[in-house]
CSV table of C-alpha atoms in Angstrom, one decimal:
chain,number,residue,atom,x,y,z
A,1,UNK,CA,153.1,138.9,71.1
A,2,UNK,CA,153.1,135.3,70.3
A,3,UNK,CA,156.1,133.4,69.3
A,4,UNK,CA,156.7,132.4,65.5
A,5,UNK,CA,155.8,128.7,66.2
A,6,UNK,CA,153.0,130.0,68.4
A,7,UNK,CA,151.2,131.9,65.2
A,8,UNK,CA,152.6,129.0,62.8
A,9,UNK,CA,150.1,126.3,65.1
A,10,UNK,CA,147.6,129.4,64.7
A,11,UNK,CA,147.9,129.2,61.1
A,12,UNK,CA,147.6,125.7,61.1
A,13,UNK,CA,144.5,125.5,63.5
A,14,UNK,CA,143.0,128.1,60.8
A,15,UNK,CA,143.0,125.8,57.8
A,16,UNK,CA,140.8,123.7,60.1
A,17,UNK,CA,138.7,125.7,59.9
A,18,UNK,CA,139.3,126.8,63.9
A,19,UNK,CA,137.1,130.2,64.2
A,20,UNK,CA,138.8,130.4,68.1
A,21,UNK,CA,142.6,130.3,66.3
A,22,UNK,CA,141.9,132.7,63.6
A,23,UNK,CA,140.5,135.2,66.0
A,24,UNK,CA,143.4,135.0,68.1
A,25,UNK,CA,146.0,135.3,65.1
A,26,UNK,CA,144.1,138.2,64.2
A,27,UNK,CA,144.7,139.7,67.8
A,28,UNK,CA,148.6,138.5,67.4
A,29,UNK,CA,149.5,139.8,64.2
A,30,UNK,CA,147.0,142.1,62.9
A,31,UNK,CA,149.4,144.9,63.8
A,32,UNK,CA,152.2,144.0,62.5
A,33,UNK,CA,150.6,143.3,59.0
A,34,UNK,CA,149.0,146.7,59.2
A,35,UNK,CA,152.3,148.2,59.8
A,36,UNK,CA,153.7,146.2,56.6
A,37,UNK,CA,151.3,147.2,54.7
A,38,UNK,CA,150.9,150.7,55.6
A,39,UNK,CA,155.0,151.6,55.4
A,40,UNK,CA,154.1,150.5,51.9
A,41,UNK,CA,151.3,152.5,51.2
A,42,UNK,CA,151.6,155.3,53.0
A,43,UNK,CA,148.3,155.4,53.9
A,44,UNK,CA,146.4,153.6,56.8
A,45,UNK,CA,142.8,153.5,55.4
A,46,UNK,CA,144.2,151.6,52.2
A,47,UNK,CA,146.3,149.5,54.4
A,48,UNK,CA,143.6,148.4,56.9
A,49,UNK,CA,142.0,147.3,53.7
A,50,UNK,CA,144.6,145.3,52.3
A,51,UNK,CA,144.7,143.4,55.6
A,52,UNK,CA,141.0,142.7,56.3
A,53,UNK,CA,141.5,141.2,52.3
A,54,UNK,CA,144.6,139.1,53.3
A,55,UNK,CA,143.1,137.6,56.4
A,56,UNK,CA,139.2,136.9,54.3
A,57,UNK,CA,141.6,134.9,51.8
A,58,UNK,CA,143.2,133.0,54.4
A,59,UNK,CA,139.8,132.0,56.2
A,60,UNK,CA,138.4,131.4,52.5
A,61,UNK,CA,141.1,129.9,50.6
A,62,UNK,CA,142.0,127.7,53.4
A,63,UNK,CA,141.0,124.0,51.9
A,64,UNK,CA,142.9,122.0,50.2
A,65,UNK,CA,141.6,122.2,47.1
A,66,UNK,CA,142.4,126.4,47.1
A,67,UNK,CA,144.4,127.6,44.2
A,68,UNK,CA,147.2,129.2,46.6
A,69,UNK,CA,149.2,127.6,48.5
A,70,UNK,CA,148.2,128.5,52.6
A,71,UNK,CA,150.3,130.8,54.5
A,72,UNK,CA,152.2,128.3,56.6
A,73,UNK,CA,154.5,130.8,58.9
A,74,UNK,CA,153.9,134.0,59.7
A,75,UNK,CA,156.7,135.3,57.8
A,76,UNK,CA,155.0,133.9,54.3
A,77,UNK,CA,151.7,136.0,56.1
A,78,UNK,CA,153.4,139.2,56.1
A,79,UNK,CA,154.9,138.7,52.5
A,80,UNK,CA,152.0,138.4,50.7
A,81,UNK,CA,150.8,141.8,52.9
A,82,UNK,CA,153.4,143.3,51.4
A,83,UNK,CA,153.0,142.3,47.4
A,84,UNK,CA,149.5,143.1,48.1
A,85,UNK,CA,150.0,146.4,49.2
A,86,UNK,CA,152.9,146.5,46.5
A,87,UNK,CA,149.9,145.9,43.7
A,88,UNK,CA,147.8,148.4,45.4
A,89,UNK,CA,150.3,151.0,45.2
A,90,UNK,CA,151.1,150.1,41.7
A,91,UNK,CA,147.3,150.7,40.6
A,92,UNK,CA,147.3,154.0,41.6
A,93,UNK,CA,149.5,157.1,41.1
A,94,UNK,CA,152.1,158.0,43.9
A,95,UNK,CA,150.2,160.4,45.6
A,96,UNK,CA,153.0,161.9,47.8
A,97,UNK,CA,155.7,163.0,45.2
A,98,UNK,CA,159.1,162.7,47.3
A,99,UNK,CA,159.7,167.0,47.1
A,100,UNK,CA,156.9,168.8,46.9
A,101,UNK,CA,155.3,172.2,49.0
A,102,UNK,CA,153.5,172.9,52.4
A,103,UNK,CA,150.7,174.8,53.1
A,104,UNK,CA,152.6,177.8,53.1
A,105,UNK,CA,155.1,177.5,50.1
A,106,UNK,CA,158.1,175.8,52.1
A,107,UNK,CA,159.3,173.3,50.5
A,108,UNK,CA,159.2,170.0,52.3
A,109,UNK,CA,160.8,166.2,51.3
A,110,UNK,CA,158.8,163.3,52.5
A,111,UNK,CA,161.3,160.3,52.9
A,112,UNK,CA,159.5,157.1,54.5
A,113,UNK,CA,162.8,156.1,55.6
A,114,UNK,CA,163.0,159.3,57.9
A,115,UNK,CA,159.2,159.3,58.4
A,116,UNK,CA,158.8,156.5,60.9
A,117,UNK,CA,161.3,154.8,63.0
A,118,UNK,CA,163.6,152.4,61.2
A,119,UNK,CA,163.3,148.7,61.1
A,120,UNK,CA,166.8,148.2,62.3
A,121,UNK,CA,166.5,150.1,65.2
A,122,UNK,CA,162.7,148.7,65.7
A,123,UNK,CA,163.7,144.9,65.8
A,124,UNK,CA,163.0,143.6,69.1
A,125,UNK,CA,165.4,141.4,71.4
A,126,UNK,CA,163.3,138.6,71.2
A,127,UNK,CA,164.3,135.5,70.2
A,128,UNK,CA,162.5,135.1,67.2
A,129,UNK,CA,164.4,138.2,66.0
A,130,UNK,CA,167.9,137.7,67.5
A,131,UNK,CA,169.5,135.9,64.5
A,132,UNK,CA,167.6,138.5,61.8
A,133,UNK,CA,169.6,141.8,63.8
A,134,UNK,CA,172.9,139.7,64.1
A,135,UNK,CA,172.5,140.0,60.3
A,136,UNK,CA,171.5,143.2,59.6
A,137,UNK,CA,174.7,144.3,61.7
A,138,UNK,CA,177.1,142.6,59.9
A,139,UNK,CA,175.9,144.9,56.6
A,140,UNK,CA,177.1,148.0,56.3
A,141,UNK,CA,175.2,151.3,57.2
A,142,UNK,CA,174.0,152.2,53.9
A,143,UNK,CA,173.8,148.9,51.9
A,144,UNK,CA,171.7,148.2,54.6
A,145,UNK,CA,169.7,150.7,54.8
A,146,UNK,CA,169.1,150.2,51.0
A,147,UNK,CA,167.9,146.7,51.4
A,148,UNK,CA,165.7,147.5,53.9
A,149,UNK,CA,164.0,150.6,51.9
A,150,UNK,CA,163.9,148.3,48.7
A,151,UNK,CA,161.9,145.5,50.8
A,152,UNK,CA,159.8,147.6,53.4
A,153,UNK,CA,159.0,150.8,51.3
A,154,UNK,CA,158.6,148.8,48.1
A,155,UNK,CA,161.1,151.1,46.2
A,156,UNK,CA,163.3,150.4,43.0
A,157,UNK,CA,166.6,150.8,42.0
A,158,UNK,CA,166.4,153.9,40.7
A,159,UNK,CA,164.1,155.5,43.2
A,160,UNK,CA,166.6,154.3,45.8
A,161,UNK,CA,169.6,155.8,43.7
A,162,UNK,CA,167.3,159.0,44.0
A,163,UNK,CA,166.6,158.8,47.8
A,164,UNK,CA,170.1,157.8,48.8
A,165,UNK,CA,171.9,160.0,46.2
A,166,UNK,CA,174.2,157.4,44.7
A,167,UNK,CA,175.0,156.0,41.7
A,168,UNK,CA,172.7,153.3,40.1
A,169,UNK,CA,175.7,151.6,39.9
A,170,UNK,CA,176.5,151.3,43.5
A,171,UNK,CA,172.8,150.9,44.7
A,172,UNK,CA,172.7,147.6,42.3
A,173,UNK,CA,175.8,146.5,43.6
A,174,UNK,CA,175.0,147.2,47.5
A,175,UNK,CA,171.6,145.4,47.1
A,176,UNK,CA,173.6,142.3,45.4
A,177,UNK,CA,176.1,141.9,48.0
A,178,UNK,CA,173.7,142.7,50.9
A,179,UNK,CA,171.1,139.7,49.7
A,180,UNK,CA,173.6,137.0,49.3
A,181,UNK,CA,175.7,138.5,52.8
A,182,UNK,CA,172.1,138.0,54.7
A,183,UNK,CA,171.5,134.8,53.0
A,184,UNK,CA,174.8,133.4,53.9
A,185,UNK,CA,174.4,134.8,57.9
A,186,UNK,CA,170.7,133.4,57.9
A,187,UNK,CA,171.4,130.1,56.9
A,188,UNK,CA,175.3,129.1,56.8
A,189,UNK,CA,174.9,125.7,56.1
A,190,UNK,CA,172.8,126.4,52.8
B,1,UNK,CA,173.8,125.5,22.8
B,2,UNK,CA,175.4,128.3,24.7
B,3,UNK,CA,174.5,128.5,28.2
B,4,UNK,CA,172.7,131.2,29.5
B,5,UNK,CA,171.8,132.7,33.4
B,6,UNK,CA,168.9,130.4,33.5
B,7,UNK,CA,172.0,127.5,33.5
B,8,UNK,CA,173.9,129.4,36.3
B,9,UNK,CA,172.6,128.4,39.7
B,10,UNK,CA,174.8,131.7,41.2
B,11,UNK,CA,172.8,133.9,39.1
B,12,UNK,CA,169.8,132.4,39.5
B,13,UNK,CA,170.0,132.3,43.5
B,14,UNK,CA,170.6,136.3,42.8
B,15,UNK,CA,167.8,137.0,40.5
B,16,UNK,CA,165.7,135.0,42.9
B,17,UNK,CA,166.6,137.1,46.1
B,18,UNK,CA,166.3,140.6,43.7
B,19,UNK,CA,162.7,139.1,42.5
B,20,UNK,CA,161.7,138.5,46.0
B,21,UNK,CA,163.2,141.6,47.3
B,22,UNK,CA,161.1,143.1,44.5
B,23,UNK,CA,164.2,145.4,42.5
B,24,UNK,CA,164.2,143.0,39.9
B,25,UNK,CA,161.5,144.9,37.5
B,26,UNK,CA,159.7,145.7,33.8
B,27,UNK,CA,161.0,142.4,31.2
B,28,UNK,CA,163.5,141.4,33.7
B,29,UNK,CA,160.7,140.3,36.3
B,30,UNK,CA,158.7,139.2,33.6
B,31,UNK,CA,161.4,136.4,31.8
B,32,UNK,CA,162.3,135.6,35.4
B,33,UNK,CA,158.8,134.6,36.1
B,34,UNK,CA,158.1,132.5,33.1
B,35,UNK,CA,161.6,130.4,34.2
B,36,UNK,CA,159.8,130.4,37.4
B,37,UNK,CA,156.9,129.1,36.0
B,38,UNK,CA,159.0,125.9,34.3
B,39,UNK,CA,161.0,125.1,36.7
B,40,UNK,CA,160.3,123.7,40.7
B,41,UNK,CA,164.1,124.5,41.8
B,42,UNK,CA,163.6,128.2,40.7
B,43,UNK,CA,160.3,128.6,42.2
B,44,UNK,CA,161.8,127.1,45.4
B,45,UNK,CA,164.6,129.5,45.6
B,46,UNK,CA,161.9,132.4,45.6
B,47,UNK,CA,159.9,130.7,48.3
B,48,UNK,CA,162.9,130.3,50.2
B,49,UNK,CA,164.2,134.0,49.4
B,50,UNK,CA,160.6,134.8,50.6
B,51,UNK,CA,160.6,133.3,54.1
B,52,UNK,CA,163.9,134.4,54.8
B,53,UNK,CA,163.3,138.5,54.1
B,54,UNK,CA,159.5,137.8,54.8
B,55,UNK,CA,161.3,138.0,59.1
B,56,UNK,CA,161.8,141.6,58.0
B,57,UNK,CA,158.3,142.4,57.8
B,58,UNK,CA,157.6,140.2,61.1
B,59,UNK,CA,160.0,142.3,62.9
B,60,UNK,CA,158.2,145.3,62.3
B,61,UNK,CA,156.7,146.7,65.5
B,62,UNK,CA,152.8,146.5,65.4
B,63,UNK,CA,150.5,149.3,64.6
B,64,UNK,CA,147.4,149.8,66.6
B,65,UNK,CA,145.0,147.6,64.9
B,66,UNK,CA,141.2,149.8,65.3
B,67,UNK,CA,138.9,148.6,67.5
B,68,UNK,CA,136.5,147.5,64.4
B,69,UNK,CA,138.7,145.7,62.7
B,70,UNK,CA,137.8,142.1,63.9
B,71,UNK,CA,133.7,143.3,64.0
B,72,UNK,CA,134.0,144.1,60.7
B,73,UNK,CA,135.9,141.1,59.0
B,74,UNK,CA,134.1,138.7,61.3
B,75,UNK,CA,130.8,140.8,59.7
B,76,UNK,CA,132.3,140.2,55.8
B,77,UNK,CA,133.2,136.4,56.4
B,78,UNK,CA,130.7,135.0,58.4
B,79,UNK,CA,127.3,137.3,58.4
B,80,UNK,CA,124.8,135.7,60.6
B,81,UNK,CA,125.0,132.1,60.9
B,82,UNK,CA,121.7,131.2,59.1
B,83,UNK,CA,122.9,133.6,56.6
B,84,UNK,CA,125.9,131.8,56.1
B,85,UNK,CA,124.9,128.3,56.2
B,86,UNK,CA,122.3,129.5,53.2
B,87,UNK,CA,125.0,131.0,51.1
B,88,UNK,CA,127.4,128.6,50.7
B,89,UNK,CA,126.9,126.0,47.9
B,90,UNK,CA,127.2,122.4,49.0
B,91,UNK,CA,130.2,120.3,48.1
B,92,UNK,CA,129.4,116.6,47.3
B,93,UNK,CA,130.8,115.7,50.8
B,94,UNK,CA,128.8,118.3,53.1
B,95,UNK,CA,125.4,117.0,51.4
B,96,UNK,CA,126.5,113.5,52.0
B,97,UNK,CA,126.8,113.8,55.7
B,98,UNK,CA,124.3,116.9,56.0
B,99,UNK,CA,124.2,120.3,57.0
B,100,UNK,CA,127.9,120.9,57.9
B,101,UNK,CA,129.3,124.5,59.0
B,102,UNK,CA,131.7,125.9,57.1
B,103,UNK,CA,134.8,125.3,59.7
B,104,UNK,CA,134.5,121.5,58.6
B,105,UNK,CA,135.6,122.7,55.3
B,106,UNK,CA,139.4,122.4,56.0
B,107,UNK,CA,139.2,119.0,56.2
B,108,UNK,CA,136.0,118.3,54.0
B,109,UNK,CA,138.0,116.5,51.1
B,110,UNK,CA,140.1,114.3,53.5
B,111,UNK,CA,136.7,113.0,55.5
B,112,UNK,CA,135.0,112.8,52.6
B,113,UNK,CA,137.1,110.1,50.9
B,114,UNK,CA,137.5,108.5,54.6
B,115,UNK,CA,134.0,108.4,55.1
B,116,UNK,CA,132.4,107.8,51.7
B,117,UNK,CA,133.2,103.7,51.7
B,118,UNK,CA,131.9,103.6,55.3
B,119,UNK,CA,128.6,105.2,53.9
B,120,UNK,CA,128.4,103.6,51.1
B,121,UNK,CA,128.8,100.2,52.5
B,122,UNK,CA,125.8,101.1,54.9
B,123,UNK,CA,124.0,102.0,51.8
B,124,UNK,CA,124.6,98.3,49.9
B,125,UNK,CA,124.4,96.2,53.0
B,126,UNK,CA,124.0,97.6,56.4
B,127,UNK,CA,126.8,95.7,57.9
B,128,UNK,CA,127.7,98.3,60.0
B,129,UNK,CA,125.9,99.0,62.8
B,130,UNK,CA,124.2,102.5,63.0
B,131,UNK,CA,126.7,104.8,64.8
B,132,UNK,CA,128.8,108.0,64.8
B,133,UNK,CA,132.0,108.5,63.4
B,134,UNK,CA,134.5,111.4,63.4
B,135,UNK,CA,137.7,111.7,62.2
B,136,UNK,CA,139.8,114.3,63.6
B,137,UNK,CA,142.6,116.3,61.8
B,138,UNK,CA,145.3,117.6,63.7
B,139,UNK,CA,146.6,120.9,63.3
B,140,UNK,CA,148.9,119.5,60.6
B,141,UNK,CA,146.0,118.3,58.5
B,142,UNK,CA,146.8,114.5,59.2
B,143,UNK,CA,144.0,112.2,60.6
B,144,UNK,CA,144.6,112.4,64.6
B,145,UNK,CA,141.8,110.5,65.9
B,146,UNK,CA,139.2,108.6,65.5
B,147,UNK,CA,135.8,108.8,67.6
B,148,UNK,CA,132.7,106.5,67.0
B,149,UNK,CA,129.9,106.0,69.5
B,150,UNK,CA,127.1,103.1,68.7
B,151,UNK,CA,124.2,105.6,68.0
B,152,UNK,CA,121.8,104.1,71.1
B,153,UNK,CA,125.1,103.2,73.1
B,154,UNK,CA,126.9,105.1,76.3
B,155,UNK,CA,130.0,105.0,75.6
B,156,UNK,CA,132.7,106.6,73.1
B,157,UNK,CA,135.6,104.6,71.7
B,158,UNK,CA,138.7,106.7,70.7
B,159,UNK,CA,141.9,105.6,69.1
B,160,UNK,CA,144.5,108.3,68.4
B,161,UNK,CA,146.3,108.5,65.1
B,162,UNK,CA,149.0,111.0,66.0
B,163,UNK,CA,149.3,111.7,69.6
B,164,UNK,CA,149.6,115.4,71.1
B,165,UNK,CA,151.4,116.0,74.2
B,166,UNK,CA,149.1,117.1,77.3
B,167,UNK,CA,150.8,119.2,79.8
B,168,UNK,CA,150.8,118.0,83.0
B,169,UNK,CA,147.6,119.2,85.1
B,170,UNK,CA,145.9,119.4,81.7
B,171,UNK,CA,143.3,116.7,80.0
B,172,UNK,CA,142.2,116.4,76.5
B,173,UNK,CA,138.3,117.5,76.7
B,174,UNK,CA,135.5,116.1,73.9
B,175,UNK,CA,133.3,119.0,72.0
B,176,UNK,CA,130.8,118.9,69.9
B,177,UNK,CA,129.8,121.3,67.5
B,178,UNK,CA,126.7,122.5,66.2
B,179,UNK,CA,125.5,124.0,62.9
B,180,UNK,CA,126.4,127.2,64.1
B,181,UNK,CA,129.9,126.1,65.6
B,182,UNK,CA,128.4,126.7,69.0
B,183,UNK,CA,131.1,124.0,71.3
B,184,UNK,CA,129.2,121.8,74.1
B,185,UNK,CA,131.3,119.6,76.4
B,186,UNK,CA,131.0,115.8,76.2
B,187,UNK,CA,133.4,114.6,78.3
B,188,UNK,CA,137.3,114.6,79.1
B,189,UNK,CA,139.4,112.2,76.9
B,190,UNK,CA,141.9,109.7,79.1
B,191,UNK,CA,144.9,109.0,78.0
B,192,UNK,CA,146.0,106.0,76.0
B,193,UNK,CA,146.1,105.3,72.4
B,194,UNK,CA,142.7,103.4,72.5
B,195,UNK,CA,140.4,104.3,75.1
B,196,UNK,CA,136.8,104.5,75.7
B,197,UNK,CA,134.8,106.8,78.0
B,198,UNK,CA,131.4,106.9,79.0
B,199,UNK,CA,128.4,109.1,78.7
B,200,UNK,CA,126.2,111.0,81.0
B,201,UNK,CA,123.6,111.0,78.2
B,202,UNK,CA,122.7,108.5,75.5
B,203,UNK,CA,125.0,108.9,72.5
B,204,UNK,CA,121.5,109.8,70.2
B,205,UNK,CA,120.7,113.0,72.7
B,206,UNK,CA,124.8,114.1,72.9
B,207,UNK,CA,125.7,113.8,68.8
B,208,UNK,CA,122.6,113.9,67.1
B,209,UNK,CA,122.7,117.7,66.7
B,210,UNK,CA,126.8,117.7,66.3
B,211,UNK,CA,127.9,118.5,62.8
B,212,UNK,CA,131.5,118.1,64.1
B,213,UNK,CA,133.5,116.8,66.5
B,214,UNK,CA,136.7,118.6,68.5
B,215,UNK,CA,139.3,118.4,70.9
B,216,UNK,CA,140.8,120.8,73.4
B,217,UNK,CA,143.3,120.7,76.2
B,218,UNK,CA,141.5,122.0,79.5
B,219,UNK,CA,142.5,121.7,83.0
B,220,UNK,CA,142.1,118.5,84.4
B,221,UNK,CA,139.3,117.9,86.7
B,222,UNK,CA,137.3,120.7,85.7
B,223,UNK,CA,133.9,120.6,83.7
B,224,UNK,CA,134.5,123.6,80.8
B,225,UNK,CA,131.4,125.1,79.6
B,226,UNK,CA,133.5,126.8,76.9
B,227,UNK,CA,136.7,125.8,74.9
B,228,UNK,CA,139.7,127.5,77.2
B,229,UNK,CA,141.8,127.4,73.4
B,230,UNK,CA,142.2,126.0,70.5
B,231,UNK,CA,141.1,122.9,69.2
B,232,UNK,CA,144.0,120.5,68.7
B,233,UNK,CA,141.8,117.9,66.9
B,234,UNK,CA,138.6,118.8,64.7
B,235,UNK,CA,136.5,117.2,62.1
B,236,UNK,CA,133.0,116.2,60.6
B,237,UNK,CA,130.7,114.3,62.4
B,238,UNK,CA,129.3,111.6,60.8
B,239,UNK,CA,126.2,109.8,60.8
B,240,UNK,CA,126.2,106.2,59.6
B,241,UNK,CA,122.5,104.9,59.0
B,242,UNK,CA,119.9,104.9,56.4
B,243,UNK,CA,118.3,107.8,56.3
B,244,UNK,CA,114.6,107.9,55.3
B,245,UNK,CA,114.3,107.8,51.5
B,246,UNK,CA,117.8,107.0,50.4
């Protein structure tokens, strides 16, 4: 995997127009926007989709006379995965309510938080990632695990209160103090 | 007039990180956006909220990515190259200079305006005598360097704009590129802020087919038949002379 700076010259090459660079960011991070977008969705086929359609935009809407601004790092990339997935799922009913029944009666909860490995415990040692899960650890277990279903599975406050059976109260209250705590671990002097 | 949370940069900051977080919903969202909308410092605070949670999402492990994926949005963006050269209308700049591929666009506007007065001046006067000219972007979009050849000369003169640093072992290596992107080697650039090399060929039999220009970082003292990475300089080739009828 290629470093943040690494894909940010990629990105760069691409609004030159450099067919070489935006094949080999499509090598580096295809995978992790497909991931993005499919712990949004829920649903690979729809997120392959909404990743072929952000990487056309960025080859299309790469001159300087484009109406977006260019994704300049790859964290911008993987943000506007994610609100496009988030406008996808929006268009369409929830298919998956969160109880519902199995083929043979049982009932069954889908959570996507217990579905696939979490985030926390998927963040890599590598650098690019070493300030991010010095953060993360200094939240608590379940404010941060709020955060991290709000921003990854695209859930609200109320659907949260629902998942994590809390109050609305204290979801609202764990999401305010868990923003401004990662905010003020990312970037102390700010 | 009484102040309100749009006067509070504390609650602002918050409703900026719920926004980009995405729990800040229905009318809520929608007033927030319109103060985004009016005012730079607000929209800034979402970008920044952005970046920072947007490392979330880059710290995801990668999904396998299907073996078609790249076959098919290579298919979708750039069809066959006759195909694609047909379908996509002409800006003012790309008829000016000719049949230009579409990865000159990037920096289309920027050569344009360098180039036009050049043109234009061999248009009115023909002071100039007939030769190539590139400019070169870097990868930050900033004119690099600057390449021009005399068209029935043998040599190339560069002068670099904004220098890139060469590895040791490693050259900067002269491309040109045809209609259909397709990279032939000129030559390897030496080092220096103005320098000139010379040609195996005549300048008319290397450039006449190039629609742009690029620059790569090979090994030194070897002859590349193919770019080893990406281009760390690219732009349009231009052609100043009358052409027939203009």
């Amino acid at each position: 995997m290629a470093t943040h700076q690494e894909i940010e010259t990629l990105l760069a090459r691409v609004a030159l127009g450099d067919r070489v660079a935006f094949r080999r960011l499509h090598q580096e991070v295809a995978g992790v926007l497909l991931a993005t977008a499919a712990r949004v969705l829920q649903d690979r086929s729809l997120a392959e989709d909404v990743v072929q359609d952000v990487f056309a935009s960025l080859w299309q809407q790469r001159t300087p006379a484009a109406a977006d601004p260019p994704a300049r790092s790859f964290a911008w990339l993987c943000v506007i995965v994610r609100n496009r997935a988030l406008d996808q799922l929006r268009r369409r009913p929830r298919e998956v309510s969160i109880h519902g029944e199995d083929a043979d009666g049982d009932e069954v909860t889908y959570d996507a938080a217990s579905d696939a490995p979490g985030i926390f415990e998927q963040i890599s040692a590598e650098q690019d990632h070493q300030l991010l899960q010095t953060c993360l650890q200094q939240l608590e277990a379940e404010p941060r695990q709020a955060l991290l279903m709000a921003y990854l599975d695209g859930l609200t406050h109320a659907e949260l209160a629902e998942r994590l059976k809390r109050p609305l109260g204290t979801i609202k209250a764990w999401i305010r103090r868990s923003l401004m705590s990662l905010k003020l671990c990312m970037e102390p002097a700010s | 007039m009484k102040p309100t949370w749009k006067d509070h940069p504390q609650a602002l900051e918050r409703l900026a990180g719920e926004y980009a977080l995405g729990t800040l919903q229905g009318a809520a969202r929608r007033r927030f956006e319109s103060v985004m909308r009016q005012r730079p410092d607000v929209a800034a605070a979402v970008h920044a909220w952005h970046e920072r949670l947007g490392r979330l999402l880059a710290a995801q492990a990668p999904l396998p990515v299907s073996e078609d994926a790249w076959p098919r949005l290579e298919a979708r963006l750039f069809g066959s190259p006759a195909r694609q050269v047909a379908d996509e209308p002409k800006p003012w700049y790309r008829r000016r200079l000719g049949a230009i591929p579409a990865g000159a666009l990037a920096m289309g506007v920027f050569l344009g305006v360098m180039l036009a007065p050049l043109l234009e001046a061999t248009r009115r006067d023909s002071q100039l005598p007939e030769s190539y000219v590139g400019v070169l972007a870097d990868p930050a979009g900033t004119p690099g360097l600057i390449v021009s050849s005399l068209r029935r000369g043998s040599t190339v003169d560069l002068k670099v704009l904004s220098p890139i640093d060469v590895p040791a072992g490693k050259t900067l290596f002269l491309w040109t590129l045809d209609q259909a992107g397709v990279p032939r080697p000129v030559a390897p650039v030496p080092q220096g802020k103005f320098v000139s090399l010379k040609l195996s060929q005549p300048a008319e039999e290397i450039f006449f087919s190039a629609v742009e220009l690029a620059v790569s970082i090979e090994s030194a003292g070897v002859q590349p038949s193919a770019p080893s990475g990406p281009y760390v300089y690219r732009g349009l080739c231009g052609k100043l002379w009358r052409l027939p009828g203009t």
